[in-house]
């Protein structure tokens, strides 16, 4: 029988040198929250938690009941452990301070509790995305500057994919590792050690319905991805299911690029920087890839607002570099 490695064992064996129990236990906490959310998500069709919760979130989006549930689970698993000084969630307007009388800790957790939630009712895979920073102010209970840090300062990042199986994929800066939930054991078991973006890439992911909203450079870049733009384009196949975590995960396994470009009326695109693009950018770089806004590395962008958006191109390094070249040429021509 091949070696059975639980996520707890793996975290202990590979924990960064600086990590004490606090950081390691925070990763356990996230794994626990993932199990609880997976349990509920897999029953979404059976238990009355489908459909809209009625409320709308900070993004002005209809909150699905599972959205609300997932956000609440992550908060309640993490709010009292003494490992965090603050949290931020896609579902909440401002930073989430650690309630008194709980002890504050040394880390910050940013998360999108259930990305792609509009897919819940149609049984398409959805996901949780998270990032972990160190607290900057040891003596104070978490403040906005503890949360508004560039992705380059992430100490860990990952996602949970609730699909045909439940997977937790994370990095602490020592490679990207994937764990698959064994529902009988209730354990995440190591299934994908040291994940790397394969070369050559296979897929590109973008919503072609918005083609007319993109700049000419992006339109040319998409034709290049399809092998139609003359210069040695990779002639990739298109896969896009409207669920960022699922599209990212498939491209991580098969090689490819996820694109959410700026549009004429959405200059910053749709994807959120702090708790979506940043953590995925960290994972991509750890897997040998790269993530860009089209103009600069995602990891170098200094957030100024919890919910700010960014154009996002993430995947194989050669594909992402090329979109920067197309946009650079457009800037040279237009100046
Ligand atoms: P569009 C889901 O709402 C999400 O934030 C991502 O999961 C997904 O990649 C994107 O939006 C889909 O957006 O505009 O193509 O429907």
mmCIF file of N, CA and C in Angstrom, residues 163-267:
data_model
loop_
_atom_site.group_PDB
_atom_site.id
_atom_site.type_symbol
_atom_site.label_atom_id
_atom_site.label_comp_id
_atom_site.label_asym_id
_atom_site.label_seq_id
_atom_site.Cartn_x
_atom_site.Cartn_y
_atom_site.Cartn_z
ATOM 1 N N UNK A 163 -15.714 19.689 -5.972
ATOM 2 C CA UNK A 163 -16.099 19.192 -7.299
ATOM 3 C C UNK A 163 -16.396 17.709 -7.227
ATOM 4 N N UNK A 164 -15.981 16.976 -8.267
ATOM 5 C CA UNK A 164 -16.236 15.512 -8.288
ATOM 6 C C UNK A 164 -15.573 14.891 -7.059
ATOM 7 N N UNK A 165 -14.479 15.513 -6.613
ATOM 8 C CA UNK A 165 -13.952 15.196 -5.272
ATOM 9 C C UNK A 165 -13.608 16.549 -4.646
ATOM 10 N N UNK A 166 -13.360 16.555 -3.358
ATOM 11 C CA UNK A 166 -12.971 17.796 -2.682
ATOM 12 C C UNK A 166 -11.456 17.795 -2.537
ATOM 13 N N UNK A 167 -10.834 18.865 -3.061
ATOM 14 C CA UNK A 167 -9.374 18.952 -2.988
ATOM 15 C C UNK A 167 -8.970 20.224 -2.276
ATOM 16 N N UNK A 168 -7.917 20.122 -1.481
ATOM 17 C CA UNK A 168 -7.305 21.310 -0.875
ATOM 18 C C UNK A 168 -5.897 21.413 -1.458
ATOM 19 N N UNK A 169 -5.597 22.544 -2.087
ATOM 20 C CA UNK A 169 -4.293 22.776 -2.712
ATOM 21 C C UNK A 169 -3.693 24.004 -2.043
ATOM 22 N N UNK A 170 -2.442 23.895 -1.545
ATOM 23 C CA UNK A 170 -1.879 25.064 -0.857
ATOM 24 C C UNK A 170 -0.374 25.146 -1.066
ATOM 25 N N UNK A 171 0.186 26.302 -0.749
ATOM 26 C CA UNK A 171 1.626 26.496 -0.732
ATOM 27 C C UNK A 171 2.007 27.321 0.491
ATOM 28 N N UNK A 172 3.180 27.032 1.047
ATOM 29 C CA UNK A 172 3.753 27.913 2.084
ATOM 30 C C UNK A 172 5.083 28.467 1.562
ATOM 31 N N UNK A 173 5.201 28.480 0.217
ATOM 32 C CA UNK A 173 6.452 28.956 -0.368
ATOM 33 C C UNK A 173 7.445 27.828 -0.590
ATOM 34 N N UNK A 174 7.005 26.591 -0.359
ATOM 35 C CA UNK A 174 7.874 25.425 -0.617
ATOM 36 C C UNK A 174 7.182 24.486 -1.603
ATOM 37 N N UNK A 175 6.726 25.051 -2.726
ATOM 38 C CA UNK A 175 6.042 24.238 -3.730
ATOM 39 C C UNK A 175 4.538 24.195 -3.465
ATOM 40 N N UNK A 176 3.831 23.605 -4.421
ATOM 41 C CA UNK A 176 2.360 23.531 -4.353
ATOM 42 C C UNK A 176 1.977 22.065 -4.167
ATOM 43 N N UNK A 177 1.105 21.794 -3.198
ATOM 44 C CA UNK A 177 0.777 20.402 -2.869
ATOM 45 C C UNK A 177 -0.738 20.231 -2.759
ATOM 46 N N UNK A 178 -1.248 19.149 -3.328
ATOM 47 C CA UNK A 178 -2.693 18.915 -3.359
ATOM 48 C C UNK A 178 -3.107 17.703 -2.538
ATOM 49 N N UNK A 179 -4.236 17.859 -1.842
ATOM 50 C CA UNK A 179 -4.764 16.808 -0.969
ATOM 51 C C UNK A 179 -6.214 16.546 -1.347
ATOM 52 N N UNK A 180 -6.571 15.275 -1.430
ATOM 53 C CA UNK A 180 -7.944 14.905 -1.783
ATOM 54 C C UNK A 180 -8.659 14.358 -0.558
ATOM 55 N N UNK A 181 -9.865 14.834 -0.324
ATOM 56 C CA UNK A 181 -10.618 14.423 0.863
ATOM 57 C C UNK A 181 -11.153 13.000 0.676
ATOM 58 N N UNK A 182 -10.794 12.125 1.640
ATOM 59 C CA UNK A 182 -11.382 10.788 1.653
ATOM 60 C C UNK A 182 -12.633 10.883 2.526
ATOM 61 N N UNK A 183 -13.812 10.888 1.931
ATOM 62 C CA UNK A 183 -15.015 11.162 2.729
ATOM 63 C C UNK A 183 -15.273 10.105 3.805
ATOM 64 N N UNK A 184 -14.761 8.877 3.576
ATOM 65 C CA UNK A 184 -14.980 7.847 4.606
ATOM 66 C C UNK A 184 -14.111 8.101 5.837
ATOM 67 N N UNK A 185 -12.853 8.490 5.567
ATOM 68 C CA UNK A 185 -11.940 8.766 6.692
ATOM 69 C C UNK A 185 -12.157 10.172 7.252
ATOM 70 N N UNK A 186 -12.699 11.071 6.398
ATOM 71 C CA UNK A 186 -12.806 12.477 6.815
ATOM 72 C C UNK A 186 -11.430 13.132 6.877
ATOM 73 N N UNK A 187 -10.501 12.620 6.070
ATOM 74 C CA UNK A 187 -9.126 13.151 6.067
ATOM 75 C C UNK A 187 -8.752 13.630 4.666
ATOM 76 N N UNK A 188 -7.987 14.730 4.599
ATOM 77 C CA UNK A 188 -7.367 15.132 3.333
ATOM 78 C C UNK A 188 -6.068 14.338 3.185
ATOM 79 N N UNK A 189 -5.944 13.554 2.134
ATOM 80 C CA UNK A 189 -4.755 12.720 1.910
ATOM 81 C C UNK A 189 -3.956 13.269 0.739
ATOM 82 N N UNK A 190 -2.628 13.263 0.887
ATOM 83 C CA UNK A 190 -1.739 13.782 -0.163
ATOM 84 C C UNK A 190 -1.977 13.019 -1.459
ATOM 85 N N UNK A 191 -2.335 13.769 -2.515
ATOM 86 C CA UNK A 191 -2.595 13.120 -3.806
ATOM 87 C C UNK A 191 -1.790 13.750 -4.941
ATOM 88 N N UNK A 192 -1.362 15.002 -4.741
ATOM 89 C CA UNK A 192 -0.610 15.703 -5.803
ATOM 90 C C UNK A 192 0.555 16.454 -5.146
ATOM 91 N N UNK A 193 1.697 15.773 -4.978
ATOM 92 C CA UNK A 193 2.843 16.447 -4.345
ATOM 93 C C UNK A 193 3.610 17.259 -5.377
ATOM 94 N N UNK A 194 3.995 18.477 -4.977
ATOM 95 C CA UNK A 194 4.847 19.334 -5.801
ATOM 96 C C UNK A 194 4.268 19.541 -7.207
ATOM 97 N N UNK A 195 3.105 20.155 -7.243
ATOM 98 C CA UNK A 195 2.398 20.390 -8.520
ATOM 99 C C UNK A 195 3.136 21.457 -9.328
ATOM 100 N N UNK A 196 3.334 21.213 -10.608
ATOM 101 C CA UNK A 196 4.022 22.166 -11.499
ATOM 102 C C UNK A 196 3.166 22.354 -12.748
ATOM 103 N N UNK A 197 3.103 23.560 -13.253
ATOM 104 C CA UNK A 197 2.384 23.794 -14.507
ATOM 105 C C UNK A 197 3.105 23.059 -15.631
ATOM 106 N N UNK A 198 2.454 22.107 -16.298
ATOM 107 C CA UNK A 198 3.142 21.359 -17.343
ATOM 108 C C UNK A 198 3.370 22.204 -18.600
ATOM 109 N N UNK A 199 4.415 21.873 -19.311
ATOM 110 C CA UNK A 199 4.711 22.474 -20.627
ATOM 111 C C UNK A 199 4.653 21.362 -21.664
ATOM 112 N N UNK A 200 4.110 21.564 -22.880
ATOM 113 C CA UNK A 200 3.446 22.812 -23.275
ATOM 114 C C UNK A 200 2.042 22.910 -22.671
ATOM 115 N N UNK A 201 1.499 24.106 -22.589
ATOM 116 C CA UNK A 201 0.152 24.291 -22.044
ATOM 117 C C UNK A 201 -0.911 23.719 -22.986
ATOM 118 N N UNK A 202 -2.100 23.461 -22.410
ATOM 119 C CA UNK A 202 -3.175 22.862 -23.218
ATOM 120 C C UNK A 202 -4.354 23.812 -23.436
ATOM 121 N N UNK A 203 -4.731 24.569 -22.369
ATOM 122 C CA UNK A 203 -5.997 25.319 -22.436
ATOM 123 C C UNK A 203 -5.802 26.824 -22.217
ATOM 124 N N UNK A 204 -6.749 27.593 -22.736
ATOM 125 C CA UNK A 204 -6.905 28.976 -22.280
ATOM 126 C C UNK A 204 -8.348 29.156 -21.831
ATOM 127 N N UNK A 205 -8.538 30.011 -20.815
ATOM 128 C CA UNK A 205 -9.872 30.213 -20.221
ATOM 129 C C UNK A 205 -10.208 31.689 -20.249
ATOM 130 N N UNK A 206 -11.286 32.032 -20.947
ATOM 131 C CA UNK A 206 -11.749 33.429 -20.978
ATOM 132 C C UNK A 206 -13.211 33.419 -21.408
ATOM 133 N N UNK A 207 -13.958 34.464 -21.018
ATOM 134 C CA UNK A 207 -15.348 34.543 -21.449
ATOM 135 C C UNK A 207 -15.428 35.314 -22.773
ATOM 136 N N UNK A 208 -15.489 34.585 -23.869
ATOM 137 C CA UNK A 208 -15.438 35.183 -25.211
ATOM 138 C C UNK A 208 -16.623 36.114 -25.480
ATOM 139 N N UNK A 209 -17.672 36.024 -24.650
ATOM 140 C CA UNK A 209 -18.851 36.892 -24.879
ATOM 141 C C UNK A 209 -18.472 38.366 -24.776
ATOM 142 N N UNK A 210 -17.338 38.645 -24.096
ATOM 143 C CA UNK A 210 -16.950 40.039 -23.854
ATOM 144 C C UNK A 210 -15.926 40.534 -24.875
ATOM 145 N N UNK A 211 -15.717 39.769 -25.958
ATOM 146 C CA UNK A 211 -14.648 40.092 -26.916
ATOM 147 C C UNK A 211 -14.678 41.571 -27.330
ATOM 148 N N UNK A 212 -15.854 42.098 -27.628
ATOM 149 C CA UNK A 212 -15.950 43.479 -28.138
ATOM 150 C C UNK A 212 -15.637 44.514 -27.058
ATOM 151 N N UNK A 213 -15.591 44.079 -25.780
ATOM 152 C CA UNK A 213 -15.305 45.044 -24.704
ATOM 153 C C UNK A 213 -13.804 45.192 -24.482
ATOM 154 N N UNK A 214 -12.993 44.286 -25.074
ATOM 155 C CA UNK A 214 -11.568 44.292 -24.799
ATOM 156 C C UNK A 214 -10.806 45.238 -25.728
ATOM 157 N N UNK A 215 -9.601 45.633 -25.291
ATOM 158 C CA UNK A 215 -8.759 46.478 -26.152
ATOM 159 C C UNK A 215 -8.280 45.669 -27.351
ATOM 160 N N UNK A 216 -7.896 46.355 -28.456
ATOM 161 C CA UNK A 216 -7.376 45.647 -29.632
ATOM 162 C C UNK A 216 -6.208 44.723 -29.294
ATOM 163 N N UNK A 217 -5.372 45.155 -28.347
ATOM 164 C CA UNK A 217 -4.207 44.316 -27.987
ATOM 165 C C UNK A 217 -4.678 42.996 -27.386
ATOM 166 N N UNK A 218 -5.698 43.036 -26.530
ATOM 167 C CA UNK A 218 -6.208 41.806 -25.917
ATOM 168 C C UNK A 218 -6.894 40.943 -26.972
ATOM 169 N N UNK A 219 -7.608 41.612 -27.894
ATOM 170 C CA UNK A 219 -8.255 40.832 -28.972
ATOM 171 C C UNK A 219 -7.198 40.098 -29.808
ATOM 172 N N UNK A 220 -6.077 40.812 -30.084
ATOM 173 C CA UNK A 220 -4.989 40.166 -30.851
ATOM 174 C C UNK A 220 -4.373 39.031 -30.034
ATOM 175 N N UNK A 221 -4.243 39.281 -28.716
ATOM 176 C CA UNK A 221 -3.643 38.252 -27.855
ATOM 177 C C UNK A 221 -4.499 36.987 -27.853
ATOM 178 N N UNK A 222 -5.822 37.149 -27.787
ATOM 179 C CA UNK A 222 -6.707 35.962 -27.790
ATOM 180 C C UNK A 222 -6.572 35.208 -29.109
ATOM 181 N N UNK A 223 -6.457 35.965 -30.215
ATOM 182 C CA UNK A 223 -6.260 35.281 -31.514
ATOM 183 C C UNK A 223 -4.901 34.580 -31.530
ATOM 184 N N UNK A 224 -3.903 35.171 -30.854
ATOM 185 C CA UNK A 224 -2.580 34.517 -30.773
ATOM 186 C C UNK A 224 -2.696 33.200 -30.023
ATOM 187 N N UNK A 225 -3.428 33.199 -28.856
ATOM 188 C CA UNK A 225 -3.621 31.977 -28.102
ATOM 189 C C UNK A 225 -4.265 30.896 -28.983
ATOM 190 N N UNK A 226 -5.113 31.334 -29.915
ATOM 191 C CA UNK A 226 -5.799 30.358 -30.780
ATOM 192 C C UNK A 226 -4.940 29.948 -31.975
ATOM 193 N N UNK A 227 -3.732 30.577 -32.089
ATOM 194 C CA UNK A 227 -2.856 30.240 -33.225
ATOM 195 C C UNK A 227 -3.265 30.954 -34.490
ATOM 196 N N UNK A 228 -4.049 32.060 -34.353
ATOM 197 C CA UNK A 228 -4.560 32.757 -35.543
ATOM 198 C C UNK A 228 -3.906 34.117 -35.760
ATOM 199 N N UNK A 229 -2.881 34.444 -34.942
ATOM 200 C CA UNK A 229 -2.376 35.831 -35.008
ATOM 201 C C UNK A 229 -1.037 35.883 -35.726
ATOM 202 N N UNK A 230 -0.723 34.809 -36.496
ATOM 203 C CA UNK A 230 0.534 34.875 -37.253
ATOM 204 C C UNK A 230 1.708 34.419 -36.420
ATOM 205 N N UNK A 231 2.140 35.303 -35.453
ATOM 206 C CA UNK A 231 3.335 34.906 -34.674
ATOM 207 C C UNK A 231 3.074 33.537 -34.054
ATOM 208 N N UNK A 232 4.015 32.713 -33.950
ATOM 209 C CA UNK A 232 3.916 31.329 -33.477
ATOM 210 C C UNK A 232 2.985 31.186 -32.255
ATOM 211 N N UNK A 233 1.672 31.300 -32.479
ATOM 212 C CA UNK A 233 0.761 31.156 -31.339
ATOM 213 C C UNK A 233 0.641 29.696 -30.936
ATOM 214 N N UNK A 234 0.271 29.410 -29.683
ATOM 215 C CA UNK A 234 0.261 28.032 -29.172
ATOM 216 C C UNK A 234 -0.951 27.222 -29.623
ATOM 217 N N UNK A 235 -1.953 27.875 -30.259
ATOM 218 C CA UNK A 235 -3.156 27.158 -30.748
ATOM 219 C C UNK A 235 -3.754 26.293 -29.637
ATOM 220 N N UNK A 236 -4.099 26.914 -28.520
ATOM 221 C CA UNK A 236 -4.648 26.205 -27.357
ATOM 222 C C UNK A 236 -6.133 25.910 -27.551
ATOM 223 N N UNK A 237 -6.628 24.977 -26.749
ATOM 224 C CA UNK A 237 -8.058 24.678 -26.735
ATOM 225 C C UNK A 237 -8.719 25.546 -25.651
ATOM 226 N N UNK A 238 -9.992 25.876 -25.837
ATOM 227 C CA UNK A 238 -10.681 26.763 -24.899
ATOM 228 C C UNK A 238 -11.463 25.954 -23.868
ATOM 229 N N UNK A 239 -11.295 26.318 -22.592
ATOM 230 C CA UNK A 239 -12.108 25.715 -21.511
ATOM 231 C C UNK A 239 -12.445 26.827 -20.527
ATOM 232 N N UNK A 240 -13.742 27.075 -20.311
ATOM 233 C CA UNK A 240 -14.139 28.142 -19.383
ATOM 234 C C UNK A 240 -15.463 27.761 -18.761
ATOM 235 N N UNK A 241 -15.476 27.563 -17.409
ATOM 236 C CA UNK A 241 -16.770 27.177 -16.838
ATOM 237 C C UNK A 241 -17.314 28.225 -15.876
ATOM 238 N N UNK A 242 -16.670 29.391 -15.857
ATOM 239 C CA UNK A 242 -17.249 30.464 -15.037
ATOM 240 C C UNK A 242 -17.089 30.229 -13.554
ATOM 241 N N UNK A 243 -16.117 29.419 -13.176
ATOM 242 C CA UNK A 243 -15.809 29.202 -11.760
ATOM 243 C C UNK A 243 -14.294 29.248 -11.644
ATOM 244 N N UNK A 244 -13.781 30.370 -11.092
ATOM 245 C CA UNK A 244 -12.344 30.648 -11.138
ATOM 246 C C UNK A 244 -11.502 29.506 -10.588
ATOM 247 N N UNK A 245 -11.896 28.969 -9.423
ATOM 248 C CA UNK A 245 -11.081 27.924 -8.802
ATOM 249 C C UNK A 245 -11.023 26.687 -9.692
ATOM 250 N N UNK A 246 -12.165 26.324 -10.293
ATOM 251 C CA UNK A 246 -12.199 25.131 -11.156
ATOM 252 C C UNK A 246 -11.365 25.360 -12.415
ATOM 253 N N UNK A 247 -11.482 26.548 -13.021
ATOM 254 C CA UNK A 247 -10.679 26.839 -14.220
ATOM 255 C C UNK A 247 -9.189 26.885 -13.869
ATOM 256 N N UNK A 248 -8.854 27.510 -12.738
ATOM 257 C CA UNK A 248 -7.443 27.594 -12.325
ATOM 258 C C UNK A 248 -6.880 26.184 -12.085
ATOM 259 N N UNK A 249 -7.665 25.361 -11.378
ATOM 260 C CA UNK A 249 -7.184 24.015 -11.014
ATOM 261 C C UNK A 249 -6.926 23.172 -12.254
ATOM 262 N N UNK A 250 -7.854 23.212 -13.210
ATOM 263 C CA UNK A 250 -7.667 22.426 -14.436
ATOM 264 C C UNK A 250 -6.414 22.887 -15.181
ATOM 265 N N UNK A 251 -6.230 24.209 -15.253
ATOM 266 C CA UNK A 251 -5.059 24.731 -15.960
ATOM 267 C C UNK A 251 -3.759 24.393 -15.216
ATOM 268 N N UNK A 252 -3.841 24.335 -13.876
ATOM 269 C CA UNK A 252 -2.648 23.955 -13.101
ATOM 270 C C UNK A 252 -2.249 22.509 -13.435
ATOM 271 N N UNK A 253 -3.231 21.656 -13.605
ATOM 272 C CA UNK A 253 -2.941 20.242 -13.883
ATOM 273 C C UNK A 253 -2.542 20.001 -15.337
ATOM 274 N N UNK A 254 -3.136 20.780 -16.272
ATOM 275 C CA UNK A 254 -2.925 20.488 -17.690
ATOM 276 C C UNK A 254 -2.067 21.548 -18.390
ATOM 277 N N UNK A 255 -1.801 22.672 -17.705
ATOM 278 C CA UNK A 255 -1.076 23.755 -18.367
ATOM 279 C C UNK A 255 -2.035 24.649 -19.116
ATOM 280 N N UNK A 256 -1.916 25.960 -18.864
ATOM 281 C CA UNK A 256 -2.803 26.880 -19.572
ATOM 282 C C UNK A 256 -2.818 28.237 -18.905
ATOM 283 N N UNK A 257 -3.778 29.063 -19.314
ATOM 284 C CA UNK A 257 -3.872 30.413 -18.767
ATOM 285 C C UNK A 257 -5.333 30.774 -18.547
ATOM 286 N N UNK A 258 -5.590 31.423 -17.406
ATOM 287 C CA UNK A 258 -6.914 31.991 -17.125
ATOM 288 C C UNK A 258 -6.817 33.498 -17.343
ATOM 289 N N UNK A 259 -7.760 34.027 -18.119
ATOM 290 C CA UNK A 259 -7.721 35.471 -18.430
ATOM 291 C C UNK A 259 -9.040 36.117 -18.030
ATOM 292 N N UNK A 260 -8.947 37.197 -17.262
ATOM 293 C CA UNK A 260 -10.109 38.061 -17.068
ATOM 294 C C UNK A 260 -9.633 39.486 -17.337
ATOM 295 N N UNK A 261 -9.671 39.907 -18.606
ATOM 296 C CA UNK A 261 -9.075 41.202 -18.982
ATOM 297 C C UNK A 261 -9.900 42.401 -18.496
ATOM 298 N N UNK A 262 -9.267 43.560 -18.548
ATOM 299 C CA UNK A 262 -10.007 44.813 -18.343
ATOM 300 C C UNK A 262 -10.997 44.969 -19.492
ATOM 301 N N UNK A 263 -12.105 45.680 -19.224
ATOM 302 C CA UNK A 263 -13.081 45.961 -20.275
ATOM 303 C C UNK A 263 -13.289 47.475 -20.338
ATOM 304 N N UNK A 264 -13.913 47.936 -21.422
ATOM 305 C CA UNK A 264 -14.090 49.390 -21.589
ATOM 306 C C UNK A 264 -14.766 49.999 -20.353
ATOM 307 N N UNK A 265 -15.826 49.322 -19.841
ATOM 308 C CA UNK A 265 -16.525 49.915 -18.681
ATOM 309 C C UNK A 265 -16.101 49.258 -17.370
ATOM 310 N N UNK A 266 -15.115 48.345 -17.427
ATOM 311 C CA UNK A 266 -14.582 47.745 -16.199
ATOM 312 C C UNK A 266 -13.055 47.761 -16.297
ATOM 313 N N UNK A 267 -12.417 48.946 -16.138
ATOM 314 C CA UNK A 267 -10.970 49.060 -16.369
ATOM 315 C C UNK A 267 -10.162 48.138 -15.444
#
